[in-house]
Short mmCIF file of C-alpha atoms in Angstrom, two decimals:
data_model
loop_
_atom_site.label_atom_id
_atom_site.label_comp_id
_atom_site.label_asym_id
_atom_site.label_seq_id
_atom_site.Cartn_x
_atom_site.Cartn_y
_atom_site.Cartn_z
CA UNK T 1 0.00 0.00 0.00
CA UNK T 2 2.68 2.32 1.17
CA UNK T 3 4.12 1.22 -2.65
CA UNK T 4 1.11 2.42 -4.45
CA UNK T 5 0.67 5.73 -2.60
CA UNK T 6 4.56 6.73 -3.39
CA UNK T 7 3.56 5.44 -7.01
CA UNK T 8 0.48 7.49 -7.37
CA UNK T 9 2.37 10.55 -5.71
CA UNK T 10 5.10 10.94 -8.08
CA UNK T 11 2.73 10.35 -10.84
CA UNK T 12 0.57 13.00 -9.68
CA UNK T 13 3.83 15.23 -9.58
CA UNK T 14 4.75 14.15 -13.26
CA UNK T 15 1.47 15.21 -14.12
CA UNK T 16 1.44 18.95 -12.35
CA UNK T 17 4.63 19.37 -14.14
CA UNK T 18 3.15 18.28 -17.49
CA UNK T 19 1.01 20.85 -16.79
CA UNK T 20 2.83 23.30 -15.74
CA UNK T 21 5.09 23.21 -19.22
CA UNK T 22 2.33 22.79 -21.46
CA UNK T 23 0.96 25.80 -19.85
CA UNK T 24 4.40 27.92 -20.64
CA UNK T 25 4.26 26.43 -24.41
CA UNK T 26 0.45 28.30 -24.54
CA UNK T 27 2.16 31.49 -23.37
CA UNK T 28 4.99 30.93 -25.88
CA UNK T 29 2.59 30.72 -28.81
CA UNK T 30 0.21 33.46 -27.64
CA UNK T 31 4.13 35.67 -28.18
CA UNK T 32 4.67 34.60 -31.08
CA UNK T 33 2.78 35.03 -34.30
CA UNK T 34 0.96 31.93 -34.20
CA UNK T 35 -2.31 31.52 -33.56
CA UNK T 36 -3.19 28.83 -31.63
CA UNK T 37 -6.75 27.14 -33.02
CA UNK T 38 -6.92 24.66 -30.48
CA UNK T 39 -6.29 26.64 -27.46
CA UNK T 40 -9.50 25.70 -25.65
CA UNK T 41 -8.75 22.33 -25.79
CA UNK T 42 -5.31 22.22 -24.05
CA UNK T 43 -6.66 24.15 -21.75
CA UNK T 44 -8.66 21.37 -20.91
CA UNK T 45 -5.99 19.03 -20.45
CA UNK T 46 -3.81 21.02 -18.59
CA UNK T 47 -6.97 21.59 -16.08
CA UNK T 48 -6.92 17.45 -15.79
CA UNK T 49 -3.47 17.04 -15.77
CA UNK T 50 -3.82 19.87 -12.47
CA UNK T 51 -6.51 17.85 -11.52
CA UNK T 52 -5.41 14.60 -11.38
CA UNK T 53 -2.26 16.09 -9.16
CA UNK T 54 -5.05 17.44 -6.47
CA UNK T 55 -6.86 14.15 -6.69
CA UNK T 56 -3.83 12.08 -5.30
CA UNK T 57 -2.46 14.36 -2.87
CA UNK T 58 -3.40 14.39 0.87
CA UNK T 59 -5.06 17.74 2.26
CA UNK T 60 -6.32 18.41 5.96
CA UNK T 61 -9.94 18.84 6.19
CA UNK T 62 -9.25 22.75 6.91
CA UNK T 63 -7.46 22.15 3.55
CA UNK T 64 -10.62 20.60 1.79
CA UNK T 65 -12.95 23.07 3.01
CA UNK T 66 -11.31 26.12 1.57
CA UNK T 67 -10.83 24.36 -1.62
CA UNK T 68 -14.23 23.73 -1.58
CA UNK T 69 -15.66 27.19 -0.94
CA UNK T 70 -13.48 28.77 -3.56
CA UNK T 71 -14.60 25.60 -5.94
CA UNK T 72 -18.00 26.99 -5.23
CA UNK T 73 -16.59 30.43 -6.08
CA UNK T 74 -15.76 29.15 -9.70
CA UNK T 75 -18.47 27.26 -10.55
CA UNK T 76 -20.75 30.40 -9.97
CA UNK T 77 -17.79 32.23 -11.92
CA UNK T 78 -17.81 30.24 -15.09
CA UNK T 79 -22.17 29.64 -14.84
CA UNK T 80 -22.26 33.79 -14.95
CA UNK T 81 -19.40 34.03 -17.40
CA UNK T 82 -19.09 31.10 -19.35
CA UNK T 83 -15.00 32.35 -18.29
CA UNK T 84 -13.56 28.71 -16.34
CA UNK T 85 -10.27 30.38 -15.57
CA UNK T 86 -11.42 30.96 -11.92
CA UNK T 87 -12.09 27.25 -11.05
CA UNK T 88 -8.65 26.29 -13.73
CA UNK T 89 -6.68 28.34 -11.14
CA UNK T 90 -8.55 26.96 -8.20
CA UNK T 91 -7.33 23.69 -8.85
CA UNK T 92 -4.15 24.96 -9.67
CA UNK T 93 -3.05 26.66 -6.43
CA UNK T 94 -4.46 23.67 -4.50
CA UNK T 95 -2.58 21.43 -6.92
CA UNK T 96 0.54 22.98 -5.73
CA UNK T 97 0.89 21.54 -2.15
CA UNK T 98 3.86 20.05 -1.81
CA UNK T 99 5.88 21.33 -5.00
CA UNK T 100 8.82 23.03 -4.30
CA UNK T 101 7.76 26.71 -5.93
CA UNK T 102 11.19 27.32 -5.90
CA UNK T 103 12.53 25.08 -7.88
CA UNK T 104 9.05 25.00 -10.44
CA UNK T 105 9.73 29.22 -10.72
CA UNK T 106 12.94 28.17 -12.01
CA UNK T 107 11.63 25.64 -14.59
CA UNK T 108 9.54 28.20 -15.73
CA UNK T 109 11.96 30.53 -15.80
CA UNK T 110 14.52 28.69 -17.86
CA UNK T 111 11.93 27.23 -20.73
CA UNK T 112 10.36 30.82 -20.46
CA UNK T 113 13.59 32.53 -21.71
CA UNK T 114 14.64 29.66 -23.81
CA UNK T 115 11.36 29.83 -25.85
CA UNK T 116 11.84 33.61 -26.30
CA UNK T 117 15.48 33.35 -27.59
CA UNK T 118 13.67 30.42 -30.12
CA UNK T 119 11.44 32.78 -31.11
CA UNK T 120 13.48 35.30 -31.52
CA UNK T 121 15.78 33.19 -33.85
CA UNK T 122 13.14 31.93 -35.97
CA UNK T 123 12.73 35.41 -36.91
CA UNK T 124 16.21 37.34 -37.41
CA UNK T 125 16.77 34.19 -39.58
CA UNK T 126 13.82 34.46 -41.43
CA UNK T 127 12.53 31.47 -40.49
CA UNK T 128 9.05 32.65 -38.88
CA UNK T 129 7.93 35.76 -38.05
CA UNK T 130 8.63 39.32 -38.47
CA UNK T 131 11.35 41.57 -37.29
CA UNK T 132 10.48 44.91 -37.27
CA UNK T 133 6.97 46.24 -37.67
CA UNK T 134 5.91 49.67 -39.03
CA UNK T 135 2.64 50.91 -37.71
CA UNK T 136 0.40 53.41 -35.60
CA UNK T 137 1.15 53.14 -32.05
CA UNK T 138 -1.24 55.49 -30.26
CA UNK T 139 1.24 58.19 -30.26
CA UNK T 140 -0.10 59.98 -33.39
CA UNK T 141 2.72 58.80 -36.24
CA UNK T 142 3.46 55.90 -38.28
CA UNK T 143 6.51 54.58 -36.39
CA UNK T 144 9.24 51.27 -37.30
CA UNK T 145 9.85 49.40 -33.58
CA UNK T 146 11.62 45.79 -33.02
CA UNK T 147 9.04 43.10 -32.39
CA UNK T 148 11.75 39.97 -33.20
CA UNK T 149 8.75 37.59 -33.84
CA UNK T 150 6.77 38.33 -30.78
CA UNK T 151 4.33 39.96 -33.29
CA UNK T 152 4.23 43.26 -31.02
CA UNK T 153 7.09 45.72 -29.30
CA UNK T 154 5.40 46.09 -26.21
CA UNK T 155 4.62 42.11 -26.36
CA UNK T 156 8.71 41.60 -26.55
CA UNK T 157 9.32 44.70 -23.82
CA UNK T 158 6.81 42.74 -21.50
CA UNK T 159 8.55 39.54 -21.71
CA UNK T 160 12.27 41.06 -21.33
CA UNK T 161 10.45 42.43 -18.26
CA UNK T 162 8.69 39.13 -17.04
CA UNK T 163 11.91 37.15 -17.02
CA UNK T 164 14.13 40.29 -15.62
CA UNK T 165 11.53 40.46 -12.33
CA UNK T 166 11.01 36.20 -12.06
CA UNK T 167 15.58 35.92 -12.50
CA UNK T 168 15.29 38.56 -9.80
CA UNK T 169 13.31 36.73 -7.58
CA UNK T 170 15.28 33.76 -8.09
CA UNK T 171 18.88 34.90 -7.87
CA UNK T 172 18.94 38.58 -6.63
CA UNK T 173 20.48 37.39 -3.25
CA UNK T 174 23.58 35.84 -5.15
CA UNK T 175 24.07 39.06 -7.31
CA UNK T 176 26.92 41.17 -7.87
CA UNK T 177 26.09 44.95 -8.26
CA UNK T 178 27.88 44.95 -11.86
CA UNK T 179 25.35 41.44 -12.48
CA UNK T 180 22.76 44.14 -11.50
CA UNK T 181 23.99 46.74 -14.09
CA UNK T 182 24.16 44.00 -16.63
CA UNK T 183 20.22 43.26 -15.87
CA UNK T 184 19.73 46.83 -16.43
CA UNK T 185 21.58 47.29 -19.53
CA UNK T 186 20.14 44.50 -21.12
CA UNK T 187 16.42 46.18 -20.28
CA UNK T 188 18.01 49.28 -21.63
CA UNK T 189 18.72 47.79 -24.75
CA UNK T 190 15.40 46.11 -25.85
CA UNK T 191 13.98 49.09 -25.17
CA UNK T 192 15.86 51.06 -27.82
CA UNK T 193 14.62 48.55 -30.09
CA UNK T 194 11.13 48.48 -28.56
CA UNK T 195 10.17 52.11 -27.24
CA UNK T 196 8.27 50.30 -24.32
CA UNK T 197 8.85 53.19 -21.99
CA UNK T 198 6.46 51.22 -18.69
CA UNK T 199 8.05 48.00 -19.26
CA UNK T 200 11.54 49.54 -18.70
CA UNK T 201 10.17 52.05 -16.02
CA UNK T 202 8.86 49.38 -13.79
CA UNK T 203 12.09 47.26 -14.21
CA UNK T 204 14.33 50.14 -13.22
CA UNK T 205 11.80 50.17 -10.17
CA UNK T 206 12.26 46.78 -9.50
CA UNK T 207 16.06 46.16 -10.14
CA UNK T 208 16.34 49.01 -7.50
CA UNK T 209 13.93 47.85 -4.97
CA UNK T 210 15.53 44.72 -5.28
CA UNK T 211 19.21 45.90 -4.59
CA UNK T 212 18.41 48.14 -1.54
CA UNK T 213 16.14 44.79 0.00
CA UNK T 214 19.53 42.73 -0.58
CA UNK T 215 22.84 45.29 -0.44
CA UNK T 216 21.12 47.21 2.57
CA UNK T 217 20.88 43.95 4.58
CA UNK T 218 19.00 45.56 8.01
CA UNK T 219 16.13 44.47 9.61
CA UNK T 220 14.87 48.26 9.52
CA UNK T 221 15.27 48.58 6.04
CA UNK T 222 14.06 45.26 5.11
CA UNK T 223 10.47 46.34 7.05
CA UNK T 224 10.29 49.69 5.39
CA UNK T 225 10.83 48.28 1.82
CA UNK T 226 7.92 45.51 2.82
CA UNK T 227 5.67 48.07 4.24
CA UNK T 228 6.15 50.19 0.74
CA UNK T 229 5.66 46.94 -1.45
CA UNK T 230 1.95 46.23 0.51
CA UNK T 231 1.04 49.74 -0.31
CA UNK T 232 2.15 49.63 -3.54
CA UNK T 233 0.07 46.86 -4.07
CA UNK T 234 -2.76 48.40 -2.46
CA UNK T 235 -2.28 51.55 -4.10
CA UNK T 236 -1.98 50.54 -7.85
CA UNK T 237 -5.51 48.68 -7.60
CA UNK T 238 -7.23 51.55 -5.97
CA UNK T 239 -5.88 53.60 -8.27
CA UNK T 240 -6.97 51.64 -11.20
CA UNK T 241 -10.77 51.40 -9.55
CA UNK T 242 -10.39 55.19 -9.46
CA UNK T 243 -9.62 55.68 -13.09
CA UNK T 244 -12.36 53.68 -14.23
CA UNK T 245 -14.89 55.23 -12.12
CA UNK T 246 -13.96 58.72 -13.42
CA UNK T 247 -12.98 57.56 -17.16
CA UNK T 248 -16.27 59.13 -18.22
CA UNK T 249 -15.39 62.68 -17.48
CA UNK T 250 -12.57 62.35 -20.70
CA UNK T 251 -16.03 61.81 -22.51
CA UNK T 252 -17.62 64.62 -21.43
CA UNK T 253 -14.35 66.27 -22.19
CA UNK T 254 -14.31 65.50 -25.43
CA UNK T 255 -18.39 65.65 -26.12
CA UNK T 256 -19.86 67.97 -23.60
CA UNK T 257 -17.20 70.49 -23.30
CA UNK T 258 -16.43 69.37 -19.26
CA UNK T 259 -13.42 71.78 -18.49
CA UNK T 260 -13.27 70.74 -14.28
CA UNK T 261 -10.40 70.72 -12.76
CA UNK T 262 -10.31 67.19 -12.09
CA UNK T 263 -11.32 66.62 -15.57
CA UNK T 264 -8.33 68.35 -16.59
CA UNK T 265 -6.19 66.58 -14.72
CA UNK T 266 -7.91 63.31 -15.62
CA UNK T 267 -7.15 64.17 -19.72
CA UNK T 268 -3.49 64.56 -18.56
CA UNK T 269 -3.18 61.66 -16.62
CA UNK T 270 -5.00 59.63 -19.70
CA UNK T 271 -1.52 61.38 -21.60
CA UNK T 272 0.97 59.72 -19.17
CA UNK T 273 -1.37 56.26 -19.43
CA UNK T 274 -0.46 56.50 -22.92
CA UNK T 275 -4.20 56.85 -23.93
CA UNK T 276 -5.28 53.88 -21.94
CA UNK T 277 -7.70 55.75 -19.77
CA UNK T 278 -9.38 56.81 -23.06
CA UNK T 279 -10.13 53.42 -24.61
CA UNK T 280 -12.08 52.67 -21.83
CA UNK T 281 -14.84 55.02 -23.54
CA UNK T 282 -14.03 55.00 -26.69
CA UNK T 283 -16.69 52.02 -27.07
CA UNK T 284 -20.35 52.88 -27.15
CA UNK T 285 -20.75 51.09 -23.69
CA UNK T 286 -17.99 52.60 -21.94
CA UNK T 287 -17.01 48.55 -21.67
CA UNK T 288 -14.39 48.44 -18.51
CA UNK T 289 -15.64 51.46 -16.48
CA UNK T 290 -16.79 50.71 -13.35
CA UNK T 291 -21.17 51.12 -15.07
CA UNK T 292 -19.97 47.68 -16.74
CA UNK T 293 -18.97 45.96 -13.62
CA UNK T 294 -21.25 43.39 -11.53
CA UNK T 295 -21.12 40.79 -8.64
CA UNK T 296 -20.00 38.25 -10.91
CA UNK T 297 -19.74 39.85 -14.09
CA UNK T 298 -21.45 38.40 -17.53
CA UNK T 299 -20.33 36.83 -20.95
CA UNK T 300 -20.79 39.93 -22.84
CA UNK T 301 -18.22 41.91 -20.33
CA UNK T 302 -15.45 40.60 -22.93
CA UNK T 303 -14.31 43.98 -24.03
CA UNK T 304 -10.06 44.02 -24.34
CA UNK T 305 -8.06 46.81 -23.07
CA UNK T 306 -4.77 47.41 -21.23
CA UNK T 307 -5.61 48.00 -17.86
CA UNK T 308 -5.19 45.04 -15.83
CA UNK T 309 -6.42 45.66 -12.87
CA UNK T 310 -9.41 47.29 -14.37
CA UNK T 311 -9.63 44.22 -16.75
CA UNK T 312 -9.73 41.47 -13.45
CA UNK T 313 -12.92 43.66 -12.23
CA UNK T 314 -14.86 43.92 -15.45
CA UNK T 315 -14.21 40.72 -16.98
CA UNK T 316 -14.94 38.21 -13.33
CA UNK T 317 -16.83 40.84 -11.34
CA UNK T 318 -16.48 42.71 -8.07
CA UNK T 319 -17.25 39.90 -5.73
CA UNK T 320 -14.55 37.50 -7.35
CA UNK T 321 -11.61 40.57 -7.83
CA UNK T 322 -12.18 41.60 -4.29
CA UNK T 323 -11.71 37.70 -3.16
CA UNK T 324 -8.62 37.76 -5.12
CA UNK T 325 -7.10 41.39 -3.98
CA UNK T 326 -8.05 40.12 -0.19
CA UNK T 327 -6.27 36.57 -0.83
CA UNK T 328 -2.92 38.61 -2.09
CA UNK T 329 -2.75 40.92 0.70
CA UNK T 330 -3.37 38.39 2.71
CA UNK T 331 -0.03 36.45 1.36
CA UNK T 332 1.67 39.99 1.35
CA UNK T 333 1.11 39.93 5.37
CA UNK T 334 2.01 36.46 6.02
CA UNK T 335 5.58 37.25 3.63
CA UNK T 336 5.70 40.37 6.08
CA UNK T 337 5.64 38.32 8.96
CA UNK T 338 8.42 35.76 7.54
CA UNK T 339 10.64 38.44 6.15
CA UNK T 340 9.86 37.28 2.89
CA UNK T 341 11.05 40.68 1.28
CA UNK T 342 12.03 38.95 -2.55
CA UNK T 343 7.96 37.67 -2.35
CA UNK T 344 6.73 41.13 -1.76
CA UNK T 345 8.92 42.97 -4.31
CA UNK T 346 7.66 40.13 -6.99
CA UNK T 347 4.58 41.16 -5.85
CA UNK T 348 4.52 44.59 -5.99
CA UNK T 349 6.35 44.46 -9.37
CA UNK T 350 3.81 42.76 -10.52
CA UNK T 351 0.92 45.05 -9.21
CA UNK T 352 2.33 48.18 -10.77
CA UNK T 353 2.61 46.52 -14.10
CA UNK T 354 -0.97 45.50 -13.56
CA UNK T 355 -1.91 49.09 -13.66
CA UNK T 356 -1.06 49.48 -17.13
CA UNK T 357 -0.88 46.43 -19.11
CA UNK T 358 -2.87 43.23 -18.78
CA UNK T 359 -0.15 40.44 -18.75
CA UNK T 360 -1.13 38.62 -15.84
CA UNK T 361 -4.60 39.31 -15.92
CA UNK T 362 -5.21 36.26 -18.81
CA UNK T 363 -5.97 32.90 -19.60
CA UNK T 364 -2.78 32.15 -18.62
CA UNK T 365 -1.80 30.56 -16.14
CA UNK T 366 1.93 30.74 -16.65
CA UNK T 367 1.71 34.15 -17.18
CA UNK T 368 1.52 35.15 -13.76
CA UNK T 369 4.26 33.97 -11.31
CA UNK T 370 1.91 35.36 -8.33
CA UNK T 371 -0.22 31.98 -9.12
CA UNK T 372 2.88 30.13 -8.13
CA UNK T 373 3.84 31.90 -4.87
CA UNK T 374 -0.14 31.49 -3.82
CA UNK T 375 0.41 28.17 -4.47
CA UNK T 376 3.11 27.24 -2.94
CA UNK T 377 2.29 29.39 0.40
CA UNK T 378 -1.15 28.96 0.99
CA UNK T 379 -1.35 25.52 3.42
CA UNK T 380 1.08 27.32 5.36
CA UNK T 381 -1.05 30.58 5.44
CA UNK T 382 -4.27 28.35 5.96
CA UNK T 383 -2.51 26.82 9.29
CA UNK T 384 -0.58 29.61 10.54
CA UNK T 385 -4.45 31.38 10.93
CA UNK T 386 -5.58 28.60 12.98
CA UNK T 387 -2.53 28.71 14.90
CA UNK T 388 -3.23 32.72 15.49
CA UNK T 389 -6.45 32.11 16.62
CA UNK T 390 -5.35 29.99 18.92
CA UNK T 391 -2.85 31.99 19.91
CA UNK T 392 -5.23 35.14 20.76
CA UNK T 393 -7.37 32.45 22.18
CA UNK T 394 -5.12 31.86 24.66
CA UNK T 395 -3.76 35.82 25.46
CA UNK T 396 -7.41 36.48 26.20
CA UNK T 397 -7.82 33.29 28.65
CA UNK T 398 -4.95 34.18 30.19
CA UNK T 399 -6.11 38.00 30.29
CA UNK T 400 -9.27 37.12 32.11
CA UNK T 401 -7.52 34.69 35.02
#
């Protein structure tokens, strides 16, 4: 018996791992200039491969329930949507128990970057896809920018950045400052091919959040830096729930002559956005701003923009982004409380970017390295809140005697 179960485990593990590749081949080919027709279907398979690795591991009942309730919380999800992402990551993040994160970040990592550089290849040789791509980019002239086969600049930008933040993550603490100018330089220079000013804005932000957690090696430091990654957090999704709530007044800007201060402001904060504010109205429903948003959303809420934070609202409702926001503060506390400073600057990374583009906000699950870190912390979290209760339990017994 003992036999079968250690059978059954690492076949369960084989399979999360299946998964978890296929899953960075989808992201791969969504890059590239490929169009994937059966995308649907391997979703499918990669939701039973995660599956069958949450089937044949052992949980706590604790463990179950919670599973359970957010189970519940995608099966409402995909019956109001028709959008099964919500349960696929469910499944996911409980599939994760007992993977070393660590060690899957850096198998994503490595097959991430080395099906870039293929892709890359394929087109400076020629081979498949295109190179450079003349067009309009919502800055009001034809201009020529570097895609190298990833079919868009800000597409190739986004996944210098992706890899720069996740390499962080994994090997800041072994740096070398010059290794950390390298980084830099090499973000630097795909951006003189690209023009993706907010990829390499948020990667300077990183790269020197990151160095100042690691060279300034105090615990006051350390606690300030965490403190400023939860708000950042905090602060980019407010901030993107205030923009579209108030994405209207650029209409009336345009149409009914609003000249308000805040208005104002608004149209030159929609200039720094790069427009992105703007296409939010630009549709005759004004699909994204907050009049398009409900409990649990609805199929026809489908509309794609740039705004990621605003996208997570609009496309699986309030109900579902507000679970999700409270689950990753959540994780930013219990990092906070283990001095897991690399976790919080992924994190926040990741938040800020969320403001603007819509990377991790997909149907992909590789996409988003959060997924992974959720995963891989979340029986811990689970316990450690029983554990607290007890705890308080315990102050307050002792309080009253």
């Amino acid at each position: 018996m003992i036999k079968i179960k250690e059978t059954l485990s690492k076949i369960a593990y084989y399979f999360f791992y299946a998964g978890v590749v296929i899953e960075i081949f989808l992201v791969l080919i969504d890059k590239s200039a490929y169009v994937n027709p059966i995308e649907g279907q391997i979703f499918r398979v990669t939701f039973l491969l995660f599956l069958v690795k949450f089937l044949f591991t052992r949980y706590s009942l604790k463990e179950y329930l919670a599973v359970s309730l957010f189970c519940v919380l995608g099966a409402v999800s995909y019956f109001a949507t028709g959008r099964n992402e919500v349960l696929r990551l469910v499944i996911f993040i409980a599939a994760c128990k007992n993977v070393d994160m660590k060690r899957c970040l850096k198998a994503v990592f490595y097959l991430t970057l080395m099906g870039c550089l293929v892709i890359m290849l394929l087109a400076l040789t020629g081979v498949y896809g295109t190179v450079l791509l003349t067009a309009d980019y919502g800055r009001g002239s034809i201009e020529s920018r570097y895609v190298l086969g990833m079919g868009h600049p800000n597409a190739l930008q986004c996944m210098v950045w992706a890899l720069t933040v996740l390499g962080l993550y994994l090997y800041a603490e072994r740096m070398k400052w010059y290794q950390y100018g390298l980084v830099l330089l090499t973000n630097i220079g795909f951006f003189l091919l690209t023009d993706s000013r907010t990829s390499l804005l948020v990667t300077i932000f990183t790269i020197v959040m990151v160095y100042m957690e690691v060279k300034l090696n105090t615990t006051r430091w350390q606690k300030y830096l965490n403190q400023a990654g939860i708000f950042l957090f905090a602060a980019s999704v407010g901030f993107s729930v205030f923009v579209a709530a108030n994405a209207y007044r650029l209409y009336n800007y345009f149409w009914n002559w609003d000249r308000s201060p805040i208005t104002m402001a608004l149209l030159y904060l929609n200039k720094v956005l790069n427009g992105r504010m703007y296409i939010l109205v630009e549709n005759a429903g004004f699909e994204g701003t907050t009049q398009t948003w409900s409990l649990f959303s609805r199929p026809e809420n489908n509309y794609f923009f740039d705004m990621g934070w605003v996208r997570l609202f609009y496309w699986y409702g309030i109900i579902p982004g507000m679970i999700f926001v409270a689950f990753i503060i959540w994780f930013l506390v219990y990092c906070y409380q283990k001095n897991d400073y690399m976790a919080i600057t992924l994190t926040a990374a990741l938040a800020i970017y969320t403001i603007v583009e819509a990377h991790i906000i997909s149907d992909y699950l590789a996409r988003n390295y959060l997924f992974f870190l959720l995963g891989g912390a979340w029986c811990e979290m689970l316990n450690e809140l029983g554990k607290n209760k007890k705890n308080e339990r315990r102050k307050t017994e002792c309080l009253k005697w």
